[in-house]
């Protein structure tokens, strides 16, 4: 197996997906549901039909050509954390997509094991229809979790990760069908293949060093030449877990474009939505300014920059510090958690051992400490001045009983503040000699400056 | 004497010893549990029935939806006798997290193990931290433990409504009742809800309509409250399901008054909702029992449950195995084992030494060892104990008589035990060892819970241990567990304020450089006992020369989804399905939906991602896998 995962695709033009399908051979038949009766259909209807009364209520407001889109959600070697993250999304929310309640978007017919009412063969019937080209609308495939190397498991008659059974065994016997196989068979005719989460986008923890399953990413599985029927390569929304809103926003952005009113969404060279992953998480970090001023957390729980307790934020593409984790709340560094690079292709093995400072920070923290040692006192000096009312400066007194920090500035500080104010007011137009014609002569001068006008 | 099957006795000082004079005391042919029906007898019975009767269906439901992860359930259903004759639970996913952890720095365990499950990801990070702390001998400062308790209370606050309204709830919704149990719908329309004044639904049919998937008011409200509780989690952990703040020896959360207030303000919204949730899940069983008494037996299992306790006393927890019985019994939720309705122990050491895992019907190679004959206190350990196991993954064909699942078969004292969040209520109620609280009281047979005033007034509610554990009681227990967990969150929040008042700021025992120096170089053995949304969670760890040499996770769904054991005892899902009567109308066999089985299975809140795993010993597993897979044996 070691050679299977280290073999270069340059030397082997067949993708792992092609290898698997070559091994399994073509399939010709699907479940015969006539003898199945209602088994696994407790609500007597497919989820799509149950929701359609709401999803298609009244006259649909059409913004573009698409009325509905199927979305097949498959879990490979997954922890279901991406599903959980997406149930937390509200920008837009899953329920609004499913109920056709997000203006302008087609309703999304989601086939998701955690949401759907039907179980067993009925659950997979739409996937069969998609394979047979009989589905009534375009479909996208969403993969959560890494792709297992099922060629290895198949060699001993088993599987690593299966989703349902199909009559694809010898003599039409039912056999477990792996999620990997579903993905391979559905990819060629999909409108888009979307990998959600770091396992599906880059392999993630299941593909970490020492893994027994040969786990890989969707990109690795389908190969660099893969294009959907719309000509799109694999779209990647990473994160472990991803921010739910990053995923639903990406899906929405693609649909805004397809409906004709949205701009062409920009994806970076790894298929990530560029507007979400174009910046390092450090650039929007709520603790980033501590770095600028050279102040670093020493103990877990300290409020300063976390780089020296193991944060990789300055070199990690992510937006959690500005977007928040759920409902715009949270964010790793916001709460005190050091970034371990969970959105990155190098996760986890390029970031371990955790809780250890990145070696690269040795140089940069020295520089920022030097710069910070100059900037911080200057800022503190100005900050002291700004913490005073103009009135207090005039009266040389601060009526605060809270603490001695509000005591009057020293004579030297007072002079320096005056000098600073002079600099600030050097271009102040209130010094021009225009006549303030609406003001009575006996009125007291007002606001804006500690120095009254001459 | 808590052990009946294993030959383990206690000396006068309470230490466990092996009964003398038994060669191979742990051999599966020596210590045997009482089994009502052997696997051979069951199979013969089914075969003779199949031969005589055409109304027997052999069906495999793959996948079972509205659970977390990948589960398939095979049933043999006798539609004439309205019984499930046979059932096999199949976990259909393997990822090998423990193999990946082998040979790594122990500091990696928290963030790697967290990824075992994304449905309740926080719990694995915490269990890993407890295992590492015990191995390294570092205990968190009180505020660290309090933040963990607050996090984990909020995590339950997300998990319970997720299950009750998104996963299980639709089974009791209008859409399912009108299709699968049409005879119940006219009854539901006439049945006035006793708790209307709390939840606002006049009749049961109104309530069932509100349970409809995606469009129902209760479904949507449940989804919103999962979001609210997740906000509470990420205020402390940064993100969810994989928290970013758990460190060996504490947490890395920056705790300020703003942190506490943001948590507090959200928690304040939950108590009114908890009252409505309990009212809903009290009315549903009442309606079903009244409509048809057979619902008492949907998902029925004997009262045989296990739980290692949850939410530590910040002043008692010292991260040692030596004192685990003392600090274990001070947990908000008391550890314990209940066998046939009797509480047999509350000691974590007993829970640990009675634990074994078997792989006769799982896709693994057998490999038990006697590497650790005793725990750190000299108590005897089985060769099948997680510290001793070296089980190797071996994907293969499915055979009901042989191997059919990626889950293994954990047993305590070789008995089939069940895990659930409701087990916390049961253990805590029976043990009556819960710390003093203004809000929570254990009475021996019930839990009295005081709901603080929100927009509706303060109210005392009481959960009574049910005489018969079935699908409806599991769901009811989950609704009360929701309140229990939120009250623990409130108690912990108040403790955090108190610590802050005392000027306490420390949330972790060691800083990162001290942590690196504290990694021991000798061999250490440890266990993290914790809980998940479905109950029991343990991480067993062995480390040597500063790296992980064995890592094993046992989750509640590993226990509940377990296959047959060496004595043919079916796992809890299988047993519950076989006890379930087929109540739906099957006069026309083609209308058989298997809804009664689905209600039984979903009441356990199956969570499969972390259920399947591998235990391994010496880091040789990758080579072994090469042999067994590529060699095509």
XYZ file of N, CA and C in Angstrom, chain A residues 201-397:
591
model
N -11.104 17.794 1.013
C -10.312 18.696 0.172
C -8.853 18.273 0.087
N -8.267 17.885 1.236
C -6.831 17.580 1.201
C -6.483 16.233 1.844
N -7.445 15.431 2.211
C -7.133 14.148 2.869
C -7.308 14.200 4.375
N -6.844 15.269 5.001
C -7.082 15.491 6.428
C -6.518 14.418 7.335
N -7.104 14.304 8.517
C -6.575 13.371 9.512
C -6.628 11.905 9.046
N -7.689 11.441 8.368
C -7.675 10.033 7.944
C -6.506 9.687 7.014
N -5.920 10.702 6.361
C -4.793 10.418 5.469
C -3.469 10.760 6.127
N -3.487 11.043 7.431
C -2.243 11.403 8.118
C -1.277 10.227 8.132
N -0.039 10.544 8.430
C 1.010 9.529 8.432
C 0.610 8.331 9.301
N 0.855 7.140 8.798
C 0.544 5.943 9.558
C -0.872 5.437 9.353
N -1.635 6.068 8.463
C -3.020 5.624 8.291
C -3.071 4.291 7.560
N -4.030 3.429 7.945
C -4.090 2.100 7.336
C -4.973 2.009 6.084
N -5.637 3.101 5.703
C -6.689 2.983 4.691
C -6.331 3.594 3.346
N -5.156 4.210 3.232
C -4.787 4.843 1.973
C -5.668 6.034 1.642
N -6.208 6.701 2.665
C -7.157 7.792 2.446
C -6.523 8.929 1.650
N -7.364 9.561 0.817
C -6.876 10.659 -0.035
C -7.998 11.680 -0.229
N -7.645 12.775 -0.882
C -8.625 13.826 -1.124
C -9.414 13.543 -2.398
N -10.499 14.310 -2.589
C -11.294 14.169 -3.815
C -10.470 14.555 -5.042
N -9.646 15.614 -4.916
C -8.765 16.015 -6.025
C -7.809 14.889 -6.407
N -7.204 14.270 -5.375
C -6.269 13.182 -5.639
C -6.985 12.034 -6.339
N -8.227 11.808 -5.950
C -8.987 10.669 -6.456
C -9.395 10.888 -7.911
N -9.874 12.082 -8.231
C -10.380 12.324 -9.586
C -9.295 12.785 -10.551
N -8.191 13.281 -10.011
C -7.080 13.669 -10.874
C -7.201 15.080 -11.412
N -6.089 15.608 -11.938
C -6.064 17.026 -12.307
C -6.861 17.314 -13.574
N -7.159 16.306 -14.344
C -7.890 16.568 -15.594
C -9.409 16.536 -15.400
N -9.861 16.296 -14.167
C -11.309 16.196 -13.974
C -11.993 17.536 -14.254
N -13.076 17.494 -15.019
C -13.957 18.658 -15.187
C -15.392 18.158 -15.096
N -16.241 18.945 -14.450
C -17.654 18.589 -14.403
C -18.276 18.880 -15.764
N -19.569 18.561 -15.917
C -20.202 18.833 -17.210
C -20.260 20.336 -17.481
N -20.158 21.151 -16.437
C -20.091 22.594 -16.661
C -18.654 23.066 -16.840
N -17.722 22.117 -16.867
C -16.328 22.475 -17.089
C -15.587 22.929 -15.845
N -16.143 22.599 -14.666
C -15.544 23.087 -13.424
C -14.710 21.983 -12.774
N -13.475 22.294 -12.358
C -12.714 21.315 -11.569
C -13.313 21.190 -10.170
N -12.721 20.321 -9.363
C -13.236 20.118 -8.002
C -13.163 21.421 -7.206
N -14.289 21.787 -6.589
C -14.336 22.978 -5.733
C -14.045 22.540 -4.295
N -13.179 23.290 -3.613
C -12.736 22.893 -2.279
C -13.099 23.939 -1.225
N -13.860 23.519 -0.218
C -14.150 24.406 0.921
C -13.563 23.736 2.160
N -12.303 24.079 2.508
C -11.629 23.347 3.589
C -11.984 23.865 4.978
N -11.444 23.168 5.977
C -11.640 23.507 7.382
C -12.004 22.267 8.159
N -11.529 22.168 9.378
C -11.809 20.963 10.165
C -12.300 21.360 11.533
N -13.594 21.580 11.686
C -14.611 21.593 10.650
C -14.552 22.886 9.862
N -15.156 22.890 8.672
C -15.282 24.139 7.943
C -16.292 25.039 8.653
N -16.219 26.318 8.370
C -17.281 27.204 8.845
C -18.492 26.919 7.971
N -19.621 26.608 8.580
C -20.806 26.258 7.799
C -21.152 27.333 6.788
N -21.029 28.598 7.202
C -21.372 29.700 6.301
C -20.422 29.778 5.100
N -19.168 29.376 5.267
C -18.263 29.360 4.115
C -18.789 28.417 3.037
N -19.343 27.296 3.485
C -19.851 26.331 2.512
C -21.129 26.831 1.847
N -22.115 27.233 2.657
C -23.374 27.632 2.027
C -23.184 28.903 1.196
N -22.265 29.766 1.611
C -22.005 30.966 0.808
C -21.373 30.592 -0.540
N -20.481 29.604 -0.536
C -19.860 29.182 -1.793
C -20.899 28.588 -2.730
N -21.747 27.722 -2.179
C -22.804 27.136 -3.001
C -23.706 28.238 -3.553
N -24.077 29.177 -2.658
C -24.956 30.262 -3.095
C -24.279 31.104 -4.172
N -22.978 31.384 -4.005
C -22.277 32.237 -4.968
C -22.273 31.615 -6.359
N -22.058 30.292 -6.400
C -22.080 29.608 -7.697
C -23.479 29.710 -8.312
N -24.497 29.538 -7.471
C -25.873 29.600 -7.977
C -26.253 31.032 -8.374
N -25.787 32.050 -7.625
C -26.047 33.443 -8.026
C -25.534 33.662 -9.458
N -24.332 33.116 -9.695
C -23.741 33.272 -11.025
C -24.555 32.545 -12.087
N -24.914 31.284 -11.787
C -25.658 30.508 -12.774
C -27.032 31.106 -13.040
N -27.594 31.801 -12.052
C -28.896 32.443 -12.253
C -28.765 33.746 -13.035
N -27.520 34.176 -13.250
C -27.333 35.307 -14.138
C -27.141 36.650 -13.468
N -27.334 36.728 -12.141
C -27.175 38.050 -11.532
C -25.887 38.204 -10.730
N -25.268 37.116 -10.364
C -24.055 37.219 -9.552
C -22.801 37.233 -10.403
N -21.696 37.772 -9.843
C -20.428 37.749 -10.574
C -19.863 36.329 -10.628
N -18.946 36.105 -11.533
C -18.269 34.809 -11.596
C -17.449 34.644 -10.320
N -17.773 33.651 -9.484
C -16.998 33.494 -8.244
C -15.553 33.125 -8.569
N -14.658 33.724 -7.824
C -13.243 33.484 -8.104
C -12.719 32.364 -7.212
N -12.045 31.393 -7.813
C -11.433 30.305 -7.046
C -9.928 30.388 -7.205
N -9.206 30.069 -6.145
C -7.744 30.158 -6.231
C -7.171 28.914 -6.909
N -5.860 28.820 -6.943
C -5.219 27.757 -7.728
C -5.461 26.368 -7.130
N -5.990 26.310 -5.906
C -6.328 25.006 -5.327
C -7.838 24.787 -5.273
N -8.595 25.627 -5.965
C -10.040 25.433 -6.018
C -10.772 25.968 -4.799
N -10.085 26.780 -3.978
C -10.762 27.382 -2.819
C -11.458 28.663 -3.252
N -12.616 28.993 -2.649
C -13.231 30.298 -2.910
C -12.252 31.397 -2.484
N -11.810 32.194 -3.468
C -10.695 33.105 -3.200
C -11.085 34.211 -2.242
N -12.381 34.600 -2.271
C -12.765 35.705 -1.386
C -12.811 35.284 0.076
N -12.812 33.975 0.326
C -12.851 33.490 1.701
C -11.481 33.052 2.208
N -10.669 32.521 1.285
C -9.401 31.931 1.712
C -8.177 32.668 1.153
N -8.399 33.849 0.585
C -7.283 34.573 -0.009
C -6.329 35.194 1.005
N -6.781 35.373 2.228
C -5.954 36.030 3.243
C -5.551 35.022 4.312
N -4.454 35.327 5.000
C -4.136 34.497 6.161
C -5.046 34.908 7.313
N -5.271 33.961 8.201
C -6.175 34.227 9.320
C -5.582 35.290 10.247
N -4.273 35.399 10.235
C -3.583 36.386 11.075
C -3.982 37.812 10.706
N -4.235 38.059 9.415
C -4.520 39.424 8.972
C -5.826 39.956 9.544
N -6.730 39.058 9.910
C -7.981 39.517 10.510
C -8.067 39.125 11.978
N -6.943 38.697 12.527
C -6.986 38.154 13.888
C -7.221 39.266 14.908
N -8.094 38.986 15.857
C -8.367 39.971 16.911
C -7.149 40.172 17.813
N -6.174 39.269 17.749
C -4.969 39.418 18.566
C -3.770 39.862 17.740
N -4.022 40.101 16.432
C -2.913 40.422 15.541
C -2.124 41.644 15.983
N -2.813 42.623 16.574
C -2.120 43.847 16.959
C -1.153 43.616 18.111
N -1.397 42.567 18.908
C -0.413 42.224 19.943
C 0.895 41.812 19.280
N 0.764 41.126 18.156
C 1.968 40.728 17.417
C 2.713 41.971 16.957
N 1.945 42.906 16.411
C 2.537 44.148 15.918
C 3.298 44.872 17.029
N 2.742 44.809 18.243
C 3.383 45.512 19.358
C 4.339 44.619 20.140
N 4.553 43.388 19.613
C 5.550 42.521 20.235
C 5.142 41.960 21.585
N 3.863 41.667 21.746
C 3.417 41.106 23.024
C 2.815 39.729 22.808
N 3.309 38.752 23.545
C 2.958 37.364 23.267
C 2.502 36.637 24.520
N 1.475 35.794 24.342
C 0.994 34.965 25.444
C 2.092 34.007 25.861
N 2.268 33.880 27.166
C 3.238 32.909 27.675
C 2.502 31.674 28.196
N 1.417 31.924 28.926
C 0.620 30.820 29.464
C -0.634 30.632 28.626
N -1.162 29.397 28.629
C -2.464 29.165 28.020
C -3.491 30.046 28.734
N -4.324 30.725 27.978
C -5.332 31.583 28.574
C -4.941 33.052 28.576
N -3.660 33.363 28.323
C -3.242 34.769 28.279
C -3.942 35.482 27.126
N -4.128 36.805 27.252
C -4.906 37.517 26.231
C -4.114 37.919 24.984
N -2.761 37.782 25.000
C -1.970 38.342 23.904
C -1.919 37.401 22.699
N -1.072 37.763 21.745
C -0.877 36.949 20.531
C -0.416 35.546 20.899
N -0.955 34.537 20.198
C -0.756 33.142 20.599
C 0.398 32.448 19.879
N 1.164 33.188 19.081
C 2.183 32.539 18.248
C 3.148 31.695 19.074
N 3.535 32.202 20.239
C 4.541 31.463 21.008
C 3.950 30.307 21.794
N 2.620 30.176 21.814
C 2.071 28.943 22.394
C 1.518 28.032 21.286
N 2.044 28.221 20.076
C 1.785 27.229 19.030
C 0.842 27.659 17.931
N 0.632 28.967 17.739
C -0.323 29.415 16.723
C 0.356 29.578 15.362
N -0.247 28.982 14.342
C 0.283 29.042 12.970
C -0.462 30.065 12.114
N -1.296 30.886 12.744
C -2.153 31.820 12.022
C -1.485 32.641 10.934
N -0.263 33.158 11.144
C 0.327 34.011 10.112
C 0.572 33.321 8.772
N 0.555 31.983 8.744
C 0.824 31.302 7.476
C -0.340 30.394 7.057
N -1.519 30.656 7.588
C -2.653 29.762 7.318
C -3.798 30.536 6.649
N -4.278 30.019 5.525
C -5.391 30.644 4.815
C -6.711 30.251 5.471
N -7.365 31.238 6.056
C -8.610 30.958 6.777
C -9.254 32.290 7.110
N -10.557 32.275 7.369
C -11.250 33.524 7.701
C -12.027 33.444 9.006
N -11.679 32.480 9.868
C -12.532 32.269 11.049
C -12.443 33.419 12.043
N -11.320 34.120 12.065
C -11.195 35.199 13.052
C -12.155 36.341 12.726
N -12.453 36.554 11.444
C -13.374 37.636 11.104
C -14.806 37.126 10.950
N -14.976 35.934 10.426
C -16.340 35.449 10.207
C -16.950 34.843 11.453
N -16.132 34.308 12.341
C -16.667 33.572 13.486
C -16.964 32.142 13.085
N -17.233 31.300 14.073
C -17.427 29.877 13.802
C -18.882 29.580 13.453
N -19.802 30.173 14.168
C -21.222 29.935 13.935
C -21.981 31.184 14.358
N -22.947 31.590 13.556
C -23.732 32.800 13.843
C -22.803 33.992 14.122
N -21.673 34.049 13.436
C -20.679 35.114 13.606
C -20.124 35.186 15.023
N -20.234 34.119 15.786
C -19.685 34.061 17.143
C -18.489 33.112 17.128
N -17.529 33.351 18.018
C -16.402 32.445 18.160
C -15.291 32.768 17.188
N -14.484 31.784 16.882
C -13.231 31.972 16.153
C -12.114 31.500 17.059
N -11.162 30.749 16.496
C -10.183 30.066 17.345
C -9.437 31.039 18.246
N -8.727 32.006 17.604
C -7.905 32.916 18.388
C -8.771 33.850 19.233
N -9.972 34.154 18.739
C -10.880 35.001 19.501
C -11.078 34.441 20.906
N -11.188 33.101 20.986
C -11.465 32.489 22.285
C -10.192 32.124 23.039
N -9.052 32.124 22.347
C -7.807 31.732 23.012
C -7.201 30.454 22.466
N -7.741 29.961 21.355
C -7.217 28.742 20.750
C -6.183 29.067 19.684
N -5.036 28.431 19.767
C -3.987 28.647 18.774
C -4.369 27.959 17.467
N -4.055 28.593 16.346
C -4.356 28.002 15.033
C -3.447 26.811 14.785
N -4.040 25.662 14.438
C -3.228 24.480 14.113
C -3.315 24.160 12.617
N -3.752 25.128 11.834
C -3.695 24.954 10.383
C -4.723 24.008 9.813
N -5.885 23.903 10.433
C -6.820 22.842 10.041
C -7.463 23.079 8.677
N -7.251 24.244 8.059
C -7.793 24.455 6.717
C -6.777 24.107 5.627
N -5.594 23.695 6.021
C -4.483 23.656 5.056
C -4.218 22.252 4.508
N -3.707 22.171 3.263
C -3.325 20.868 2.721
C -2.286 20.150 3.577
N -1.488 20.887 4.321
C -0.455 20.257 5.157
C -0.979 19.730 6.485
N -2.284 19.898 6.761
C -2.839 19.466 8.041
C -3.084 17.965 8.034
N -2.783 17.220 9.102
C -2.172 17.689 10.347
C -0.647 17.590 10.387
N -0.057 16.777 9.498
C 1.328 16.383 9.765
C 2.351 17.512 9.659
N 2.022 18.597 8.952
C 2.992 19.693 8.882
C 2.855 20.668 10.044
N 1.959 20.374 10.977
C 1.732 21.302 12.099
C 1.993 20.634 13.454
N 2.401 19.379 13.465
C 2.602 18.656 14.727
C 4.063 18.714 15.127
N 4.409 18.526 16.403
C 3.479 18.381 17.523
C 2.773 19.698 17.823
N 1.529 19.569 18.253
C 0.750 20.764 18.575
C 1.248 21.388 19.887
N 0.808 22.603 20.143
C 1.161 23.400 21.334
C 2.651 23.752 21.359
N 3.307 23.703 20.220
C 4.721 24.039 20.162
C 4.865 25.187 19.191
N 5.672 26.201 19.520
C 5.720 27.385 18.665
C 6.311 27.046 17.304
N 5.755 27.600 16.239
C 6.316 27.359 14.913
C 7.751 27.890 14.862
N 8.687 27.114 14.351
C 10.092 27.573 14.351
C 10.250 28.925 13.654
N 9.455 29.143 12.621
C 9.580 30.395 11.874
C 9.283 31.627 12.710
N 8.559 31.435 13.817
C 8.194 32.586 14.640
C 9.387 33.112 15.426
N 10.458 32.310 15.528
C 11.632 32.748 16.295
C 12.147 34.086 15.762
N 12.269 34.171 14.440
C 12.810 35.400 13.859
C 11.785 36.527 13.923
N 10.553 36.241 13.498
C 9.593 37.334 13.367
C 9.193 37.915 14.718
N 9.157 37.099 15.768
C 8.772 37.671 17.068
C 9.877 38.559 17.628
N 11.130 38.250 17.312
C 12.225 39.121 17.755
C 12.073 40.486 17.113
N 11.785 40.496 15.816
C 11.623 41.772 15.109
C 10.441 42.545 15.683
N 9.321 41.837 15.873
C 8.145 42.577 16.333
C 8.322 43.040 17.774
N 9.093 42.322 18.566
C 9.380 42.799 19.933
C 10.182 44.092 19.887
N 11.168 44.153 18.950
C 11.985 45.364 18.834
C 11.126 46.551 18.398
N 10.361 46.339 17.343
C 9.506 47.424 16.850
C 8.489 47.808 17.923
N 7.927 46.782 18.537
C 6.898 47.020 19.544
C 7.426 47.805 20.732
N 8.698 47.567 21.094
C 9.240 48.259 22.253
C 9.320 49.759 21.998
N 9.375 50.180 20.749
C 9.373 51.608 20.424
C 7.934 52.119 20.300
N 7.112 51.362 19.588
C 5.761 51.840 19.277
C 4.867 51.888 20.511
N 5.000 50.881 21.356
C 4.073 50.771 22.486
C 4.120 51.982 23.421
N 5.349 52.448 23.850
C 5.358 53.628 24.738
C 4.776 54.863 24.064
N 5.040 55.011 22.767
C 4.503 56.182 22.072
C 2.983 56.125 22.050
N 2.456 54.957 21.765
C 1.001 54.823 21.723
C 0.400 55.039 23.106
N 1.079 54.547 24.111
C 0.576 54.705 25.471
C 0.512 56.197 25.818
N 1.544 56.913 25.368
C 1.614 58.348 25.627
C 0.416 59.068 24.998
N 0.160 58.768 23.735
C -0.993 59.400 23.076
C -2.305 58.936 23.673
N -2.340 57.662 23.990
C -3.550 57.091 24.573
C -3.912 57.814 25.876
N -2.881 58.136 26.672
C -3.133 58.874 27.916
C -3.796 60.211 27.612
N -3.307 60.891 26.577
C -3.862 62.193 26.211
C -5.311 62.050 25.755
N -5.566 61.037 24.953
C -6.915 60.864 24.417
C -7.896 60.441 25.505
N -7.361 59.944 26.608
C -8.228 59.536 27.703
C -8.628 60.718 28.583
N -8.389 61.927 28.113
C -8.737 63.121 28.900
C -9.724 63.978 28.133
N -10.771 64.436 28.860
C -11.658 65.432 28.255
C -10.889 66.717 28.028
N -11.307 67.485 27.029
C -10.732 68.803 26.780
C -10.895 69.682 28.023
N -12.055 69.540 28.630
C -12.356 70.305 29.834
C -11.352 70.036 30.963
N -10.956 68.718 31.086
C -10.019 68.379 32.157
C -8.678 69.054 31.911
N -8.289 69.149 30.626
C -7.020 69.809 30.326
C -7.094 71.274 30.712
N -8.262 71.884 30.403
C -8.407 73.307 30.739
C -8.376 73.526 32.246
N -9.028 72.594 32.940
C -9.177 72.794 34.382
C -8.036 72.174 35.179
N -7.162 71.439 34.506
C -6.065 70.729 35.177
C -6.579 69.862 36.313
N -7.694 69.158 36.059
C -8.236 68.274 37.098
C -9.113 67.224 36.436
